[in-house]
């Protein structure tokens, strides 16, 4: 007996999940549906094209002027509970998404926005991991190195990625290098700490067992330490990818016209809520997709973590 | 049992920080002897085993394997751990083949034989996570045997296994140790286990550990669970229990004084 009820089953979960999404969409639709109709009447000048002559009362000149004609005009204004720019309708948002997807003009296409953000993240992530993982493992193995680097890392870790923007701009300008630097600085210390913790968490009995079976010091790293630490390193890197996303969005606030961060910031300048929503949806979708891809990679690299225990005694 | 000494502790004292775990202990294990060490928790049984394995170095005295001091981790003394210490990223067969593969030896027949002899046929391609505790300990035993150690050092290997599985494993270990002609140092809390397995039973005193009693086991081999119910072994059991009980009480008093 567990304190909480067990799972409701895969199919029901999917059903309830779909219902949840439908509910949010419905609320959005209701909030932006133009329920309120406001009718105003005002007089307006209508051109008739009919000319007639009048004498100017001061100069006595004969003038040809159009006969003024005024008409009562009815204006119907529709409004919703929440109106743009606070929130745009689902249709407008979809239309904007479509326009962004199909544009070939001077403004970047939605796919370009996505591609640029992804490339910046992946490149920054790869660079930061390729330094952080070896260094983290080395810190796990050598207490002196650990003691030397730990305070520096403790200092770097609390800095949010956005706080690196000013220095990055002063040092590197506003180009791609600056974006990479922000992703790198934002994700490096997290990757380092996750790797260090994974290395320290390796069961010392496994190392004893390996030595007892005749493993030499050089084989120990490759054959025992790395595979033993790998599952925890990978689950740490999953968190680091999410951190890298927050970094790239901060980095794209300034100095670029392309990237999902830039898309939502520039759309905000023009109060284009629909485009902001499109950008946010894309960020979320890409993160989910990357997560799924990462889990595939994990299943490849650490298959033993995905096998269920058989509850059958010898 | 007049064969040459394989393992020897020569006036060994071992301290951790301010605690003396072992004091001036002398112990000799002869060729092909199955020696079971009994003692209260914290009496330094595992410490002595770790010294024989070379995981630690004694503070004073010497530990010897065939007369040579054990200066580093000694692959000739194969350890079977209580918590199995299997490599989770390797399959059962790969775990067993680990020791030979380090030396560049590939011998699938030998691995298959070991898998058969510990009774885990058909499990070779599973990961350790997929096995029960009893099965894991069989794999661990096979992995150690695959490395052809001269001595088996068993640190309460069956303590985490359920009682029924334990009986089966005890019988298998007894059979394998005899057929492979291994020298065994086996640590346990269980007097029954000691009587069932041992050629000689050593009772360690409470901390700091010393040899309190060393008695040969008169029971005939092969042994079965039923033999534990016979008068001869009940007497032996009562005798050992009196010895162990004194030490357990001592260590309880020590720990209550300390707290």
Coordinates of C-alpha atoms in Angstrom, one line a residue, chain A:
Chain A
X1 CA 0.0 0.0 0.0
X2 CA 1.4 3.4 -0.9
X3 CA 0.1 6.6 0.5
X4 CA -0.8 7.9 -3.0
X5 CA -3.0 6.2 -5.5
X6 CA -1.1 4.5 -8.3
X7 CA -1.0 5.7 -11.9
X8 CA -4.3 6.0 -13.7
X9 CA -2.8 4.3 -16.8
X10 CA -1.1 5.6 -20.0
X11 CA -4.3 6.1 -22.1
X12 CA -6.2 7.9 -19.4
X13 CA -3.2 10.1 -18.7
X14 CA -3.1 11.1 -22.3
X15 CA -6.8 11.8 -22.2
X16 CA -6.6 14.0 -19.2
X17 CA -3.6 15.7 -20.6
X18 CA -5.5 16.6 -23.8
X19 CA -8.4 17.8 -21.7
X20 CA -6.0 20.1 -19.8
X21 CA -4.6 21.6 -23.0
X22 CA -8.1 22.0 -24.4
X23 CA -9.2 23.8 -21.2
X24 CA -6.4 26.3 -21.4
X25 CA -7.2 27.0 -25.1
X26 CA -10.8 27.4 -24.3
X27 CA -10.1 29.9 -21.5
X28 CA -7.9 31.8 -24.0
X29 CA -10.6 31.7 -26.6
X30 CA -13.3 33.0 -24.1
X31 CA -11.0 35.7 -22.8
X32 CA -10.3 37.1 -26.2
X33 CA -13.8 36.5 -27.8
X34 CA -15.5 39.8 -28.8
X35 CA -18.6 39.4 -26.6
X36 CA -19.1 43.2 -26.1
X37 CA -20.6 45.2 -28.9
X38 CA -20.4 49.0 -28.5
X39 CA -22.4 51.1 -30.9
X40 CA -21.5 54.8 -31.3
X41 CA -23.1 57.3 -33.6
X42 CA -21.4 60.5 -34.8
X43 CA -21.8 62.9 -37.6
X44 CA -19.3 62.7 -40.3
X45 CA -18.6 64.7 -43.5
X46 CA -19.4 62.9 -46.6
X47 CA -18.2 64.1 -50.0
X48 CA -21.0 64.5 -52.6
X49 CA -19.0 66.0 -55.5
X50 CA -21.9 68.5 -56.0
X51 CA -20.5 72.0 -56.5
X52 CA -22.2 75.3 -56.1
X53 CA -21.2 78.9 -56.0
X54 CA -21.2 81.4 -53.1
X55 CA -20.1 84.9 -52.8
X56 CA -17.4 85.6 -50.2
X57 CA -19.0 87.9 -47.7
X58 CA -15.8 89.9 -47.1
X59 CA -14.1 90.2 -50.5
X60 CA -17.2 89.8 -52.7
X61 CA -15.4 87.1 -54.7
X62 CA -17.3 84.3 -56.3
X63 CA -16.1 81.0 -54.9
X64 CA -16.9 77.4 -56.1
X65 CA -17.2 75.0 -53.2
X66 CA -18.5 71.6 -52.6
X67 CA -21.9 71.5 -50.9
X68 CA -21.3 70.3 -47.3
X69 CA -23.1 67.2 -46.4
X70 CA -23.2 65.6 -43.0
X71 CA -24.4 62.2 -42.3
X72 CA -25.0 60.3 -39.1
X73 CA -22.6 57.3 -39.1
X74 CA -23.0 54.3 -36.9
X75 CA -19.8 52.7 -35.7
X76 CA -19.8 49.2 -34.2
X77 CA -16.8 48.4 -31.9
X78 CA -16.3 44.9 -30.6
X79 CA -14.3 44.1 -27.5
X80 CA -13.4 41.1 -25.5
X81 CA -12.7 40.6 -21.8
X82 CA -9.0 41.0 -22.6
X83 CA -8.0 42.9 -25.7
X84 CA -4.7 43.4 -27.5
X85 CA -2.0 44.3 -26.7
X86 CA -2.6 42.4 -23.4
X87 CA -3.7 39.3 -25.1
X88 CA -4.3 38.5 -28.8
X89 CA -6.8 36.0 -30.0
X90 CA -5.9 32.4 -30.9
X91 CA -6.6 33.0 -34.5
X92 CA -4.4 36.1 -34.7
X93 CA -1.6 34.2 -33.0
X94 CA -1.9 31.3 -35.4
X95 CA -2.0 33.7 -38.3
X96 CA 1.1 35.5 -37.0
X97 CA 2.9 32.2 -36.6
X98 CA 2.0 31.3 -40.2
X99 CA 3.3 34.7 -41.4
X100 CA 6.5 34.3 -39.5
X101 CA 6.9 30.8 -40.9
X102 CA 6.3 31.8 -44.5
X103 CA 8.0 35.2 -44.6
X104 CA 10.8 35.7 -47.1
X105 CA 11.2 39.3 -46.5
X106 CA 13.9 41.3 -44.9
X107 CA 12.7 40.0 -41.4
X108 CA 14.0 36.6 -40.4
X109 CA 11.8 33.6 -40.8
X110 CA 10.6 31.7 -37.7
X111 CA 12.7 28.7 -38.6
X112 CA 15.8 31.0 -38.8
X113 CA 14.9 32.3 -35.3
X114 CA 14.7 28.7 -34.0
X115 CA 17.8 27.6 -35.8
X116 CA 20.0 30.5 -34.5
X117 CA 18.9 29.9 -30.9
X118 CA 19.5 26.2 -31.2
X119 CA 22.9 26.6 -32.7
X120 CA 24.0 29.1 -30.1
X121 CA 22.9 26.8 -27.3
X122 CA 24.4 23.6 -28.8
X123 CA 27.7 25.3 -29.5
X124 CA 27.9 27.0 -26.1
X125 CA 26.8 23.8 -24.4
X126 CA 29.3 21.6 -26.2
X127 CA 32.2 24.0 -25.5
X128 CA 31.2 24.3 -21.9
X129 CA 30.8 20.5 -21.4
X130 CA 34.1 19.7 -23.2
X131 CA 35.9 21.7 -20.5
X132 CA 33.6 21.1 -17.5
X133 CA 33.3 17.3 -17.8
X134 CA 37.1 16.5 -17.8
X135 CA 37.7 19.2 -15.2
X136 CA 34.9 17.9 -13.0
X137 CA 36.1 14.3 -13.1
X138 CA 39.7 15.5 -12.4
X139 CA 38.4 17.5 -9.4
X140 CA 36.6 14.4 -8.1
X141 CA 39.9 12.4 -8.3
X142 CA 42.3 15.0 -7.0
X143 CA 41.3 16.7 -3.7
X144 CA 43.9 19.4 -4.1
X145 CA 42.6 20.5 -7.5
X146 CA 39.1 20.4 -6.0
X147 CA 40.1 22.6 -3.1
X148 CA 41.7 25.1 -5.5
X149 CA 38.8 25.4 -7.9
X150 CA 35.8 25.0 -5.6
X151 CA 35.8 28.6 -4.2
X152 CA 36.0 30.1 -7.7
X153 CA 33.1 27.9 -8.8
X154 CA 31.1 28.8 -5.7
X155 CA 31.6 32.5 -6.7
X156 CA 30.6 31.9 -10.4
X157 CA 27.6 29.7 -9.7
X158 CA 25.1 32.2 -8.2
X159 CA 25.6 34.6 -11.1
X160 CA 22.5 34.6 -13.4
X161 CA 23.3 34.4 -17.1
X162 CA 21.8 37.9 -17.6
X163 CA 24.5 39.4 -15.3
X164 CA 27.1 38.3 -17.8
X165 CA 25.6 40.4 -20.6
X166 CA 27.3 43.8 -19.8
X167 CA 30.8 42.2 -19.5
X168 CA 30.3 40.1 -22.6
X169 CA 29.3 43.2 -24.6
X170 CA 32.2 45.2 -23.3
X171 CA 34.7 42.5 -24.1
X172 CA 33.2 40.9 -27.2
X173 CA 30.9 43.5 -28.7
X174 CA 27.4 42.4 -29.8
X175 CA 28.3 39.5 -32.2
X176 CA 27.9 35.8 -32.1
X177 CA 30.9 35.4 -29.9
X178 CA 29.2 37.4 -27.2
X179 CA 26.1 35.1 -27.4
X180 CA 28.3 32.0 -27.1
X181 CA 30.2 33.5 -24.2
X182 CA 27.0 34.1 -22.2
X183 CA 25.8 30.5 -22.8
X184 CA 29.2 29.2 -21.9
X185 CA 29.5 31.2 -18.7
X186 CA 25.9 30.5 -17.7
X187 CA 26.2 26.8 -18.1
X188 CA 29.8 26.1 -17.3
X189 CA 29.7 26.1 -13.5
X190 CA 26.5 24.0 -13.4
X191 CA 28.1 21.4 -15.7
X192 CA 31.2 21.4 -13.6
X193 CA 29.4 20.9 -10.3
X194 CA 27.1 18.1 -11.7
X195 CA 30.1 16.3 -13.0
X196 CA 32.0 16.7 -9.8
X197 CA 29.1 15.4 -7.7
X198 CA 28.6 12.5 -10.1
X199 CA 32.3 11.5 -9.7
X200 CA 32.2 11.8 -5.9
X201 CA 29.1 9.7 -5.8
X202 CA 30.7 6.7 -7.4
X203 CA 30.4 3.7 -4.9
X204 CA 33.9 3.2 -3.4
X205 CA 33.2 -0.5 -3.2
X206 CA 33.1 -0.6 -7.1
X207 CA 36.6 0.8 -7.1
X208 CA 37.7 -1.7 -4.5
X209 CA 36.1 -4.5 -6.5
X210 CA 37.8 -3.4 -9.7
X211 CA 41.2 -3.1 -8.0
X212 CA 40.7 -6.5 -6.4
X213 CA 40.0 -7.9 -9.9
X214 CA 43.4 -6.6 -11.1
X215 CA 42.6 -3.2 -12.7
X216 CA 45.5 -0.9 -12.9
X217 CA 45.2 2.9 -12.2
X218 CA 45.0 3.9 -15.9
X219 CA 42.3 1.4 -16.7
X220 CA 40.4 2.3 -13.6
X221 CA 39.3 5.7 -15.0
X222 CA 38.1 4.4 -18.4
X223 CA 36.7 1.0 -17.3
X224 CA 35.1 1.9 -13.9
X225 CA 35.0 5.5 -12.9
X226 CA 33.6 7.0 -16.1
X227 CA 30.9 4.4 -16.6
X228 CA 30.0 4.5 -12.9
X229 CA 29.6 8.3 -13.0
X230 CA 28.0 8.6 -16.4
X231 CA 24.3 8.2 -15.4
X232 CA 24.6 11.1 -12.9
X233 CA 26.6 13.2 -15.3
X234 CA 24.0 12.8 -18.0
X235 CA 21.1 13.7 -15.7
X236 CA 23.1 16.7 -14.6
X237 CA 23.6 17.8 -18.2
X238 CA 19.9 17.6 -18.8
X239 CA 19.5 20.4 -16.3
X240 CA 22.4 22.2 -17.8
X241 CA 20.6 22.3 -21.2
X242 CA 17.6 24.0 -19.6
X243 CA 20.0 26.5 -18.0
X244 CA 21.6 27.1 -21.4
X245 CA 18.2 28.1 -22.8
X246 CA 17.7 30.8 -20.2
X247 CA 21.2 31.9 -21.1
X248 CA 20.5 32.2 -24.8
X249 CA 17.3 34.1 -24.2
X250 CA 19.2 36.6 -22.1
X251 CA 22.0 36.8 -24.7
X252 CA 19.5 37.6 -27.4
X253 CA 18.0 40.6 -25.7
X254 CA 20.6 42.9 -27.3
X255 CA 22.6 43.0 -30.4
X256 CA 20.8 40.7 -32.7
X257 CA 17.8 40.6 -35.0
X258 CA 17.5 36.8 -35.1
X259 CA 16.9 34.2 -32.4
X260 CA 13.8 33.4 -30.4
X261 CA 14.9 35.7 -27.6
X262 CA 15.3 38.5 -30.1
X263 CA 11.9 37.7 -31.6
X264 CA 10.0 38.1 -28.3
X265 CA 11.9 41.2 -27.2
X266 CA 11.5 43.0 -30.5
X267 CA 7.8 42.0 -30.7
X268 CA 7.3 43.5 -27.3
X269 CA 8.6 46.8 -28.6
X270 CA 5.8 46.9 -31.1
X271 CA 3.2 45.5 -28.7
X272 CA 2.8 42.5 -31.0
X273 CA 1.4 40.1 -28.4
X274 CA 0.7 37.4 -30.9
X275 CA 4.4 37.3 -32.0
X276 CA 5.5 37.2 -28.4
X277 CA 3.2 34.2 -27.8
X278 CA 4.6 32.5 -30.9
X279 CA 8.1 33.0 -29.7
X280 CA 7.3 31.6 -26.2
X281 CA 5.6 28.6 -27.7
X282 CA 8.6 27.9 -29.9
X283 CA 11.0 28.1 -26.9
X284 CA 8.9 25.7 -24.9
X285 CA 8.4 23.3 -27.8
X286 CA 12.1 23.2 -28.7
X287 CA 13.0 22.6 -25.0
X288 CA 10.6 19.7 -24.9
X289 CA 12.0 18.3 -28.1
X290 CA 15.6 18.6 -26.9
X291 CA 14.6 16.8 -23.7
X292 CA 13.1 13.9 -25.7
X293 CA 16.2 13.7 -27.9
X294 CA 18.4 13.8 -24.8
X295 CA 16.4 10.9 -23.2
X296 CA 17.0 8.9 -26.4
X297 CA 20.7 9.6 -26.1
X298 CA 20.6 8.4 -22.4
X299 CA 18.9 5.2 -23.4
X300 CA 21.8 4.7 -25.9
X301 CA 24.6 5.6 -23.5
X302 CA 23.4 4.2 -20.2
X303 CA 20.9 1.4 -21.2
X304 CA 21.4 -0.3 -17.8
X305 CA 19.6 2.6 -16.1
X306 CA 16.4 1.8 -18.1
X307 CA 16.0 -1.9 -17.3
X308 CA 13.3 -2.7 -14.7
X309 CA 14.1 -4.8 -11.7
X310 CA 12.7 -8.3 -11.9
X311 CA 11.1 -9.1 -8.6
X312 CA 11.7 -12.8 -8.6
X313 CA 14.0 -14.4 -6.0
X314 CA 16.7 -17.0 -6.7

